[in-house]
Short mmCIF file of C-alpha atoms in Angstrom, two decimals:
data_model
loop_
_atom_site.label_atom_id
_atom_site.label_comp_id
_atom_site.label_asym_id
_atom_site.label_seq_id
_atom_site.Cartn_x
_atom_site.Cartn_y
_atom_site.Cartn_z
CA MET A 1 40.00 -4.66 13.64
CA SER A 2 43.04 -3.37 14.45
CA ALA A 3 44.70 -1.00 15.26
CA ASN A 4 47.91 -0.24 13.01
CA PRO A 5 46.88 0.17 8.83
CA GLN A 6 47.95 -3.49 7.51
CA HIS A 7 47.41 -3.20 4.33
CA THR A 8 48.49 -5.17 1.09
CA PRO A 9 48.11 -4.54 -2.78
CA TYR A 10 45.56 -7.22 -2.99
CA HIS A 11 44.15 -7.84 0.17
CA PRO A 12 42.50 -4.41 1.22
CA ARG A 13 41.65 -2.79 4.42
CA TRP A 14 37.94 -2.29 4.50
CA TYR A 15 37.41 0.71 6.70
CA ARG A 16 33.67 -0.06 8.44
CA ALA A 17 31.59 3.20 10.03
CA SER A 18 28.70 1.49 12.86
CA MET A 19 25.61 2.72 13.39
CA PRO A 20 25.08 4.24 16.91
CA ILE A 21 22.23 3.44 18.98
CA PHE A 22 20.48 7.17 18.21
CA TRP A 23 21.61 6.90 14.33
CA TRP A 24 17.61 8.28 14.11
CA MET A 25 18.32 11.68 16.79
CA ARG A 26 20.70 12.48 13.90
CA ARG A 27 18.57 13.02 11.10
CA TRP A 28 15.77 14.57 11.11
CA ILE A 29 13.97 12.32 8.72
CA HIS A 30 14.91 9.49 10.69
CA ALA A 31 13.70 11.52 14.30
CA ARG A 32 10.62 12.12 11.42
CA PHE A 33 10.32 8.26 10.92
CA ILE A 34 10.73 7.38 14.36
CA LEU A 35 8.23 9.17 15.49
CA ARG A 36 5.83 7.68 12.78
CA GLU A 37 6.46 4.36 14.46
CA LEU A 38 5.95 5.89 18.04
CA THR A 39 2.34 7.12 16.56
CA SER A 40 1.70 3.23 17.50
CA ILE A 41 1.85 3.70 20.67
CA PHE A 42 -0.82 6.58 21.27
CA VAL A 43 -2.84 4.52 19.05
CA ALA A 44 -3.35 1.56 21.15
CA GLY A 45 -3.46 3.89 24.42
CA TYR A 46 -6.37 5.20 23.22
CA ALA A 47 -7.68 1.88 22.20
CA LEU A 48 -6.97 0.73 26.27
CA VAL A 49 -8.72 4.16 27.43
CA TYR A 50 -11.57 3.32 25.25
CA LEU A 51 -11.34 -0.01 26.43
CA LEU A 52 -11.78 1.04 29.80
CA GLN A 53 -14.40 3.09 29.26
CA LEU A 54 -17.07 0.39 27.40
CA ARG A 55 -16.24 -1.89 30.61
CA ALA A 56 -17.05 0.90 33.26
CA LEU A 57 -20.18 1.54 30.80
CA GLY A 58 -20.82 -2.69 31.53
CA LEU A 59 -20.83 -2.09 35.08
CA GLY A 60 -23.79 0.34 35.28
CA PRO A 61 -24.12 3.81 35.41
CA GLU A 62 -22.36 4.67 38.72
CA ALA A 63 -19.28 3.01 36.94
CA TYR A 64 -19.28 4.62 33.77
CA ALA A 65 -20.30 8.00 35.88
CA ARG A 66 -17.10 8.07 37.81
CA PHE A 67 -15.26 6.85 34.48
CA LEU A 68 -16.23 10.25 33.24
CA ASP A 69 -15.23 12.26 36.12
CA LEU A 70 -11.74 10.79 35.13
CA LEU A 71 -11.88 11.53 32.34
CA ARG A 72 -12.43 15.82 33.13
CA SER A 73 -9.70 15.74 34.74
CA PRO A 74 -7.51 18.30 33.63
CA LEU A 75 -4.19 14.69 33.87
CA SER A 76 -6.68 13.02 31.63
CA ILE A 77 -7.85 16.69 29.65
CA SER A 78 -3.82 17.02 29.14
CA LEU A 79 -3.35 13.43 27.73
CA HIS A 80 -5.58 13.36 24.96
CA GLY A 81 -4.35 16.24 23.55
CA VAL A 82 -1.04 14.55 23.09
CA SER A 83 -2.46 11.84 21.78
CA LEU A 84 -4.58 13.20 19.80
CA VAL A 85 -1.68 15.07 17.54
CA PHE A 86 -0.07 11.67 17.82
CA VAL A 87 -3.04 9.83 16.17
CA ILE A 88 -3.54 12.76 13.63
CA TYR A 89 0.25 12.78 12.65
CA HIS A 90 -1.04 8.37 11.94
CA SER A 91 -3.36 9.14 9.89
CA ILE A 92 -1.92 11.50 7.81
CA THR A 93 1.66 9.70 7.72
CA TRP A 94 -1.03 6.45 6.19
CA PHE A 95 -2.66 7.84 4.20
CA ASN A 96 -0.10 9.50 1.95
CA LEU A 97 1.87 6.04 2.17
CA ALA A 98 -1.45 4.02 1.05
CA PRO A 99 -0.72 4.67 -2.51
CA ARG A 100 3.19 3.60 -2.19
CA ALA A 101 0.95 -0.19 -0.98
CA LEU A 102 -1.77 0.05 -3.66
CA ALA A 103 -1.49 -0.16 -7.04
CA LEU A 104 -4.64 0.29 -8.60
CA ARG A 105 -6.17 0.48 -12.49
CA ILE A 106 -8.52 1.24 -14.57
CA GLY A 107 -8.84 -0.15 -17.59
CA ASP A 108 -5.32 0.60 -19.02
CA ARG A 109 -4.73 3.10 -16.10
CA ARG A 110 -3.13 2.91 -12.97
CA VAL A 111 -4.87 4.82 -10.41
CA PRO A 112 -2.64 7.56 -10.59
CA ASP A 113 -1.47 8.34 -6.04
CA LYS A 114 -2.37 11.22 -5.90
CA VAL A 115 -5.71 9.94 -6.00
CA ILE A 116 -5.34 7.23 -4.04
CA ALA A 117 -3.82 9.29 -1.37
CA GLY A 118 -7.10 11.79 -2.52
CA LEU A 119 -9.81 9.48 -1.33
CA ASN A 120 -8.29 8.09 1.82
CA PHE A 121 -8.30 11.30 3.13
CA VAL A 122 -12.34 12.07 1.89
CA ALA A 123 -13.07 8.60 3.77
CA TRP A 124 -11.36 10.00 6.99
CA ILE A 125 -13.21 13.25 6.86
CA SER A 126 -16.54 11.16 5.95
CA ILE A 127 -16.57 9.24 8.65
CA SER A 128 -15.10 12.29 11.32
CA ALA A 129 -17.95 13.95 10.11
CA ALA A 130 -20.47 10.97 10.16
CA LEU A 131 -19.65 10.35 13.73
CA ALA A 132 -19.92 13.68 15.01
CA TRP A 133 -23.25 14.95 13.18
CA VAL A 134 -24.70 11.10 14.75
CA THR A 135 -22.81 11.83 18.03
CA LEU A 136 -23.74 15.76 18.10
CA LYS A 137 -27.81 14.19 17.49
CA GLY A 138 -28.00 12.01 19.80
CA MET B 1 46.42 27.73 -5.90
CA ALA B 2 46.43 26.10 -9.22
CA VAL B 3 44.82 28.22 -12.26
CA ASP B 4 42.02 26.55 -13.39
CA SER B 5 41.84 25.80 -16.93
CA LEU B 6 38.53 26.17 -17.00
CA ALA B 7 38.64 29.93 -16.05
CA GLY B 8 38.27 31.18 -19.71
CA ASN B 9 35.44 30.14 -19.82
CA ALA B 10 32.59 32.42 -18.92
CA ALA B 11 30.68 30.18 -16.88
CA VAL B 12 32.78 31.07 -14.09
CA VAL B 13 31.28 33.39 -11.22
CA ALA B 14 32.38 36.96 -11.32
CA GLY B 15 34.79 38.00 -8.37
CA GLY B 16 35.93 34.58 -8.39
CA GLU B 17 34.07 32.74 -5.37
CA MET B 18 35.61 29.98 -4.05
CA VAL B 19 34.03 27.12 -1.64
CA THR B 20 35.00 24.65 0.78
CA LEU B 21 34.63 21.22 0.20
CA GLU B 22 36.10 18.68 2.83
CA VAL B 23 36.14 15.56 0.88
CA PHE B 24 35.94 11.82 3.36
CA ARG B 25 39.97 10.52 2.87
CA TYR B 26 40.68 7.26 3.87
CA ARG B 27 43.55 5.16 3.38
CA PRO B 28 44.53 1.83 4.52
CA GLU B 29 48.30 2.08 4.09
CA GLU B 30 48.37 5.52 6.24
CA GLU B 31 45.70 5.30 8.79
CA THR B 32 42.84 3.34 10.59
CA GLU B 33 40.43 6.29 11.04
CA PRO B 34 39.40 8.31 7.89
CA VAL B 35 39.09 12.18 8.19
CA TYR B 36 38.50 14.65 6.05
CA GLN B 37 39.99 16.90 4.48
CA ALA B 38 39.09 21.05 3.25
CA TYR B 39 40.49 21.88 -0.20
CA GLU B 40 38.88 25.06 -1.98
CA VAL B 41 37.74 25.09 -4.75
CA PRO B 42 36.38 26.97 -6.97
CA VAL B 43 32.53 28.54 -7.54
CA HIS B 44 31.12 28.44 -11.10
CA LYS B 45 27.81 29.00 -11.80
CA ASP B 46 27.11 24.92 -14.51
CA TRP B 47 29.54 23.01 -11.61
CA VAL B 48 28.33 19.99 -10.17
CA VAL B 49 30.31 18.51 -7.55
CA LEU B 50 32.19 16.15 -9.13
CA ASP B 51 33.36 18.66 -11.93
CA ALA B 52 34.53 20.40 -8.35
CA LEU B 53 35.77 16.57 -7.52
CA ASN B 54 37.50 16.67 -10.58
CA HIS B 55 38.91 19.46 -9.30
CA ILE B 56 40.72 19.48 -6.86
CA LYS B 57 42.01 15.70 -8.72
CA ASP B 58 43.09 17.64 -11.15
CA HIS B 59 44.94 20.38 -9.93
CA LEU B 60 44.96 20.09 -6.33
CA ASP B 61 45.48 16.85 -5.16
CA GLY B 62 46.10 13.81 -7.66
CA THR B 63 45.92 10.75 -4.90
CA LEU B 64 41.61 11.92 -3.95
CA SER B 65 40.15 8.81 -5.30
CA PHE B 66 36.24 8.09 -6.51
CA ARG B 67 34.25 6.58 -8.92
CA TRP B 68 32.53 8.66 -11.79
CA SER B 69 31.83 8.34 -15.24
CA CYS B 70 29.44 9.10 -17.42
CA ARG B 71 29.17 12.25 -15.79
CA MET B 72 25.25 12.51 -17.00
CA GLY B 73 23.23 9.83 -14.73
CA VAL B 74 22.88 7.48 -16.23
CA CYS B 75 26.38 5.22 -15.25
CA GLY B 76 25.40 5.52 -11.67
CA SER B 77 28.61 6.00 -10.00
CA CYS B 78 28.90 8.52 -8.84
CA GLY B 79 26.45 8.48 -5.88
CA MET B 80 27.79 9.46 -2.70
CA MET B 81 27.08 11.17 0.14
CA VAL B 82 27.01 15.50 -0.23
CA ASN B 83 26.36 17.31 3.30
CA GLY B 84 24.56 13.88 4.61
CA ASP B 85 21.87 13.70 1.63
CA ALA B 86 22.95 10.27 -1.31
CA THR B 87 22.55 11.81 -4.44
CA LEU B 88 24.93 11.67 -7.71
CA THR B 89 27.19 14.37 -7.88
CA CYS B 90 27.38 14.49 -11.67
CA ALA B 91 23.72 15.51 -10.45
CA THR B 92 24.06 17.70 -7.33
CA PHE B 93 24.69 21.49 -8.50
CA VAL B 94 27.72 23.22 -6.36
CA GLU B 95 25.65 26.58 -6.71
CA SER B 96 22.60 24.91 -4.56
CA LEU B 97 24.86 24.31 -1.42
CA LEU B 98 26.53 27.96 -1.21
CA PRO B 99 27.85 28.92 0.83
CA GLY B 100 29.10 25.72 2.07
CA PRO B 101 31.49 24.66 3.36
CA ILE B 102 30.07 21.12 1.69
CA ARG B 103 30.75 17.97 3.65
CA VAL B 104 31.51 14.63 0.47
CA GLY B 105 31.40 11.57 1.73
CA PRO B 106 31.61 7.75 0.36
CA LEU B 107 28.18 6.14 0.65
CA GLU B 108 26.92 4.81 3.59
CA ASN B 109 26.03 1.60 4.88
CA PHE B 110 28.93 -0.27 2.80
CA PRO B 111 32.84 -0.67 3.55
CA VAL B 112 35.18 1.74 2.64
CA VAL B 113 37.88 0.61 0.33
CA ARG B 114 39.92 4.17 -0.22
CA ASP B 115 38.40 7.97 0.01
CA LEU B 116 34.62 7.87 -1.60
CA ILE B 117 34.87 3.94 -2.89
CA ILE B 118 32.91 1.72 -1.71
CA GLU B 119 32.73 -2.09 -2.40
CA MET B 120 29.13 -3.50 -3.51
CA ASN B 121 30.02 -6.87 -4.06
CA ASP B 122 27.39 -7.75 -1.28
CA PHE B 123 24.68 -5.65 -3.62
CA MET B 124 26.20 -7.62 -6.18
CA GLU B 125 25.45 -11.22 -4.36
CA LYS B 126 21.97 -9.75 -3.92
CA LEU B 127 20.98 -8.97 -6.89
CA GLU B 128 22.76 -12.14 -8.65
CA SER B 129 20.21 -14.33 -6.26
CA VAL B 130 17.21 -13.00 -7.15
CA LYS B 131 18.04 -13.95 -11.04
CA PRO B 132 17.24 -10.87 -12.80
CA TRP B 133 16.47 -12.78 -15.99
CA ILE B 134 13.48 -13.66 -17.47
CA ILE B 135 12.53 -17.35 -16.41
CA ARG B 136 10.84 -19.08 -19.17
CA ASP B 137 9.62 -23.50 -16.82
CA GLU B 138 10.60 -23.07 -21.46
CA GLU B 139 11.89 -21.97 -24.12
CA LYS B 140 10.85 -21.33 -27.02
CA SER B 141 12.10 -22.32 -29.85
CA LEU B 142 13.55 -19.74 -32.52
CA GLU B 143 11.12 -20.19 -34.92
CA ASP B 144 8.27 -20.11 -32.48
CA GLY B 145 8.76 -16.59 -32.67
CA ALA B 146 9.49 -13.60 -29.85
CA TYR B 147 7.60 -13.30 -27.01
CA LEU B 148 4.99 -10.95 -27.82
CA GLN B 149 4.14 -8.01 -24.80
CA THR B 150 1.30 -4.86 -25.15
CA PRO B 151 2.28 -1.55 -23.86
CA ALA B 152 0.10 -1.65 -20.72
CA GLN B 153 2.70 -5.05 -19.70
CA LEU B 154 5.25 -3.81 -20.87
CA ALA B 155 3.88 -0.51 -18.37
CA ASP B 156 3.31 -2.93 -15.49
CA PHE B 157 6.92 -3.38 -14.88
CA LYS B 158 8.74 -0.47 -17.07
CA GLN B 159 9.67 2.05 -13.17
CA PHE B 160 11.51 -0.92 -12.16
CA SER B 161 13.72 -2.01 -14.72
CA MET B 162 15.36 1.97 -15.21
CA CYS B 163 17.70 1.31 -12.23
CA ILE B 164 21.06 2.32 -12.44
CA ASN B 165 21.90 0.24 -9.53
CA CYS B 166 24.03 2.97 -8.02
CA LEU B 167 23.20 2.08 -3.88
CA LEU B 168 22.00 5.34 -3.12
CA CYS B 169 18.49 3.36 -2.04
CA TYR B 170 20.90 1.20 -0.02
CA ALA B 171 22.72 4.40 1.66
CA ALA B 172 19.86 6.11 2.42
CA CYS B 173 18.07 3.19 4.05
CA PRO B 174 19.08 2.88 7.81
CA VAL B 175 17.61 -0.87 8.19
CA TYR B 176 20.02 -2.04 5.52
CA GLY B 177 22.66 -0.32 8.07
CA LEU B 178 21.18 -1.99 10.84
CA GLU B 179 20.95 -5.45 8.93
CA PRO B 180 23.34 -6.55 6.49
CA SER B 181 21.63 -9.25 5.49
CA PHE B 182 18.37 -7.11 3.81
CA THR B 183 18.17 -7.87 0.30
CA GLY B 184 17.62 -4.12 0.14
CA PRO B 185 15.74 -1.54 -2.13
CA ALA B 186 17.01 -2.13 -5.48
CA VAL B 187 17.55 -5.57 -5.21
CA ILE B 188 13.30 -5.76 -4.38
CA ALA B 189 12.96 -4.28 -7.33
CA LEU B 190 14.56 -5.25 -9.82
CA ALA B 191 12.98 -8.72 -9.06
CA GLN B 192 9.60 -7.18 -9.11
CA ARG B 193 11.00 -5.71 -12.29
CA TYR B 194 11.12 -9.50 -13.40
CA ASN B 195 7.83 -10.93 -11.27
CA LEU B 196 5.58 -7.93 -12.95
CA ASP B 197 7.10 -9.26 -16.64
CA SER B 198 4.17 -11.17 -18.81
CA ARG B 199 7.15 -12.67 -19.87
CA ASP B 200 8.68 -13.88 -17.32
CA GLN B 201 7.63 -17.19 -14.94
CA GLY B 202 10.21 -16.99 -12.52
CA ALA B 203 8.46 -15.06 -10.18
CA GLY B 204 8.47 -18.55 -7.10
CA GLU B 205 12.09 -18.98 -7.77
CA ARG B 206 12.61 -14.89 -6.65
CA ASN B 207 10.22 -15.91 -3.64
CA ALA B 208 12.43 -17.51 -2.18
CA ILE B 209 14.58 -15.77 -1.56
CA LEU B 210 12.33 -12.52 -1.05
CA ASN B 211 9.27 -13.72 0.28
CA THR B 212 11.09 -14.60 4.21
CA ASP B 213 12.81 -12.29 7.19
CA GLU B 214 15.57 -10.98 5.40
CA GLY B 215 13.67 -10.01 2.34
CA ILE B 216 10.73 -7.61 2.04
CA TRP B 217 9.41 -7.92 5.31
CA GLN B 218 12.67 -6.67 7.13
CA CYS B 219 11.30 -3.47 5.49
CA THR B 220 9.80 -1.16 8.00
CA LEU B 221 8.97 1.63 5.27
CA VAL B 222 11.55 4.08 5.75
CA GLY B 223 10.72 5.02 2.37
CA GLU B 224 14.25 7.53 1.80
CA CYS B 225 15.24 4.32 -1.06
CA SER B 226 12.39 6.11 -3.44
CA VAL B 227 12.90 9.98 -1.72
CA VAL B 228 17.03 9.86 -3.06
CA CYS B 229 16.30 7.26 -6.40
CA PRO B 230 17.74 9.09 -8.68
CA LYS B 231 15.66 7.22 -11.75
CA ASP B 232 12.27 7.18 -9.33
CA VAL B 233 12.05 3.57 -9.43
CA ASP B 234 9.90 4.28 -6.14
CA PRO B 235 11.57 0.51 -4.82
CA ALA B 236 9.35 1.74 -1.39
CA ALA B 237 6.13 0.57 -3.43
CA ALA B 238 7.73 -2.25 -5.44
CA ILE B 239 8.27 -3.78 -1.38
CA GLN B 240 4.61 -2.53 0.12
CA ARG B 241 3.38 -4.05 -3.25
CA TYR B 242 4.99 -7.15 -2.92
CA LYS B 243 4.07 -7.55 0.76
CA VAL B 244 0.78 -6.98 -0.83
CA SER B 245 0.40 -9.74 -3.06
CA SER B 246 2.56 -12.00 -1.09
CA THR B 247 -0.04 -11.47 1.72
CA LEU B 248 -2.88 -12.07 -0.16
CA GLN B 249 -0.41 -15.77 -0.94
CA TRP B 250 -0.14 -16.67 2.67
CA TYR B 251 -4.17 -16.07 3.25
CA GLN B 252 -4.82 -18.52 0.22
CA LYS B 253 -2.79 -20.45 0.84
CA LEU B 254 -4.04 -21.21 4.38
CA LEU B 255 -7.29 -20.86 3.12
CA MET B 256 -6.96 -23.30 0.03
CA PRO B 257 -4.30 -25.27 0.92
CA TRP B 258 -5.19 -27.42 -2.33
CA SER B 259 -4.55 -24.77 -4.85
CA GLY B 260 -1.29 -25.51 -4.87
CA LYS B 261 0.57 -22.75 -5.26
CA MET C 1 11.01 -23.19 0.68
CA LYS C 2 11.72 -21.32 4.09
CA THR C 3 7.78 -20.58 5.11
CA THR C 4 7.21 -16.87 7.15
CA ILE C 5 3.93 -15.63 9.56
CA GLU C 6 4.99 -11.80 9.30
CA PRO C 7 2.65 -12.00 6.29
CA PHE C 8 0.14 -12.29 8.96
CA TRP C 9 1.29 -10.27 11.00
CA TRP C 10 1.29 -7.53 8.87
CA SER C 11 -2.42 -8.15 8.06
CA LEU C 12 -3.44 -7.09 11.14
CA PHE C 13 -0.46 -4.63 11.15
CA GLY C 14 -2.10 -2.54 8.21
CA ALA C 15 -5.92 -3.43 9.16
CA GLY C 16 -5.22 -2.10 12.04
CA GLY C 17 -3.54 0.99 11.44
CA THR C 18 -6.59 2.13 8.22
CA LEU C 19 -9.77 1.39 11.22
CA ALA C 20 -7.18 3.31 13.63
CA ALA C 21 -6.48 6.39 10.74
CA LEU C 22 -10.13 6.37 10.28
CA PHE C 23 -11.70 6.12 13.40
CA ILE C 24 -9.70 6.81 16.26
CA PRO C 25 -8.56 10.87 16.01
CA ILE C 26 -12.23 11.59 15.50
CA THR C 27 -14.12 9.22 18.61
CA LEU C 28 -10.93 10.50 21.02
CA ILE C 29 -11.70 14.36 19.70
CA ILE C 30 -15.10 13.31 20.64
CA ASN C 31 -14.96 11.23 23.90
CA GLY C 32 -11.68 12.76 25.39
CA LEU C 33 -11.85 15.74 24.76
CA ALA C 34 -15.05 17.25 23.50
CA ILE C 35 -17.86 15.97 25.83
CA PRO C 36 -15.52 15.55 29.13
CA LEU C 37 -14.92 19.38 28.45
CA GLY C 38 -18.44 19.89 28.01
CA TRP C 39 -18.30 21.31 24.38
CA LEU C 40 -20.57 18.58 23.99
CA ASP C 41 -23.33 17.10 26.04
CA ALA C 42 -22.22 13.60 27.47
CA PRO C 43 -24.98 11.48 25.56
CA ALA C 44 -27.33 9.94 28.10
CA TYR C 45 -26.36 6.35 29.73
CA GLU C 46 -28.68 4.29 28.17
CA ASN C 47 -28.53 5.27 25.06
CA VAL C 48 -24.32 5.41 24.68
CA LEU C 49 -25.39 1.61 26.35
CA GLN C 50 -28.49 0.67 23.41
CA LEU C 51 -26.10 1.79 21.18
CA ALA C 52 -23.02 -0.53 21.74
CA ARG C 53 -24.63 -3.32 22.72
CA HIS C 54 -26.11 -3.50 18.85
CA PRO C 55 -24.43 -5.98 17.37
CA LEU C 56 -22.73 -4.55 14.46
CA ALA C 57 -21.42 -1.59 16.80
CA ARG C 58 -19.97 -4.78 18.83
CA THR C 59 -18.51 -5.66 15.80
CA TYR C 60 -17.10 -2.74 15.14
CA LEU C 61 -15.44 -2.05 18.79
CA PHE C 62 -13.81 -5.24 18.95
CA LEU C 63 -12.17 -4.77 15.89
CA LEU C 64 -11.17 -0.91 15.89
CA ILE C 65 -9.87 -1.99 19.34
CA SER C 66 -7.69 -5.19 18.52
CA LEU C 67 -6.60 -4.49 15.55
CA SER C 68 -4.85 -1.31 16.74
CA PHE C 69 -3.79 -3.42 19.62
CA TYR C 70 -1.35 -5.64 16.90
CA HIS C 71 -1.20 -2.83 14.98
CA TRP C 72 0.74 -1.44 18.14
CA ALA C 73 2.73 -4.88 18.61
CA HIS C 74 3.47 -5.24 15.06
CA ARG C 75 4.87 -1.18 14.87
CA PHE C 76 5.89 -1.32 17.92
CA ARG C 77 8.05 -5.16 17.93
CA PHE C 78 10.30 -2.76 15.28
CA THR C 79 10.69 -0.11 16.32
CA LEU C 80 12.76 -2.00 19.51
CA TYR C 81 14.37 -4.21 16.76
CA ASP C 82 15.42 -0.80 14.85
CA GLY C 83 15.35 1.64 16.25
CA LEU C 84 17.83 0.65 19.91
CA GLN C 85 18.99 -1.88 17.96
CA LEU C 86 17.79 -4.50 20.29
CA LYS C 87 17.55 -7.36 17.11
CA HIS C 88 19.48 -10.09 20.53
CA LEU C 89 16.15 -9.60 22.11
CA ASN C 90 14.35 -10.32 19.19
CA LEU C 91 11.59 -12.68 20.42
CA LEU C 92 11.22 -11.61 23.95
CA ILE C 93 9.91 -8.64 22.43
CA ALA C 94 7.86 -10.75 19.91
CA VAL C 95 6.37 -12.62 22.78
CA ILE C 96 5.81 -9.57 24.89
CA CYS C 97 4.15 -6.95 21.81
CA TYR C 98 1.88 -9.73 20.59
CA GLY C 99 0.95 -11.20 23.82
CA GLY C 100 -0.01 -8.02 24.41
CA ALA C 101 -2.23 -6.85 21.76
CA THR C 102 -3.61 -10.75 22.12
CA VAL C 103 -4.60 -10.49 26.00
CA GLY C 104 -6.43 -7.13 24.53
CA THR C 105 -8.12 -8.82 22.79
CA ILE C 106 -9.18 -11.57 24.85
CA ALA C 107 -9.60 -8.51 27.42
CA ALA C 108 -12.47 -7.01 24.61
CA GLY C 109 -14.30 -9.43 23.38
CA TYR C 110 -14.44 -10.85 26.78
CA THR C 111 -15.84 -6.97 27.67
CA LEU C 112 -18.27 -6.99 24.86
CA ILE C 113 -20.48 -10.16 25.58
CA ASN C 114 -20.63 -9.27 28.48
CA LEU C 115 -22.04 -5.55 27.91
#
């Protein structure tokens, strides 16, 4: 774009705004979107921790005990605390968006979005309760 | 201060309250960079932002340019950014934005021709590219009568047919702003409107445009298109469901290459 | 017609996102917080090993871990692409993200087979 405006009646000179690099910091809804996308780091991060725990399990009782000690460190506890916030945010946003992808129908009637999202939350809570119960019992 | 011709109406808020409108000005023959110009506008209980803009145009500054037509949320001409939100100015009450100032700008992500007027050829070309009309392998002859459709079949696509091409969804979509090659929300929703129509047989032709990196796969489901849509078209859902059906087709083709679809 | 591989990546992203949304929060609470903080007693080593060796458990763990990695790969790729406007590095980003997830998947398979 030239510095001096050049305008002719049949060839208008358009103004084009460009997106700043950190466009998502300008608006809360966009920042929230980036936060939602960044939950994936914590999802994969915990999957990695879980994998390392399984590896320690495979290496024998001493290695496993050492790993459990590691999990007890203040650093580990705080990282898990932060991660928990993000993975729960992932779950909530994921289930709320599920109706966008699923158009279920029973007979001639579309299943309402709220029902689809609701069923997801019910499944989430049931699975969590079941896993917690199995652990408590074991 | 010009006298407001509507001041005799009962709708004037007592005390002659005023609000400041900061309006985006871009006059290509005068300036390279746009500026915001402030106007003092009286507050009326039943005024929408479009009324305030018309007040400016009629009484304060006749050089201000903007598009509008129906004033009732049908024509889709008066979409602008109001305090950063893509909205129809005929459906946004001034009273809900008090005490102001109210910042009015042209729809984001489009080139600006002048003041609040954007250039929308990109959208029109994309819309045409997905063939938004009923495509038949073979047209029935007139004697064979009309194509029949049940209410349930109508319900499959009706939501997506409500689009008024107001472009709010494009202004709200950061992906379109970042990647102007993206087909975009309204065009994909309108393509789905025909894909899901029981009378249409053109899904394959449209797939060549939509099932691509510039089409549905560019979308990251920010979801703002559906939030700003004044007609509840829910373009985000149109795109997500298209992703689901394309993915099922992709696996079908992978596992059963002979199925020929 | 131009073919695209995106449906494949998107299906892994979607499956991983769903599994992670359902299973990771409670797993993290139990393993990462409740047991280390002593709110729950740690189950005996032998019991954990026996449970994890069950074929169904191995399958579940493999899918959860691997698909969580691919979920990250796909999402993070687009976050870099849009959030930092790195579209000129598109190919490099894709290789790092999906490649990383693939390495993680192989590691998960190897660990679980040798459990």
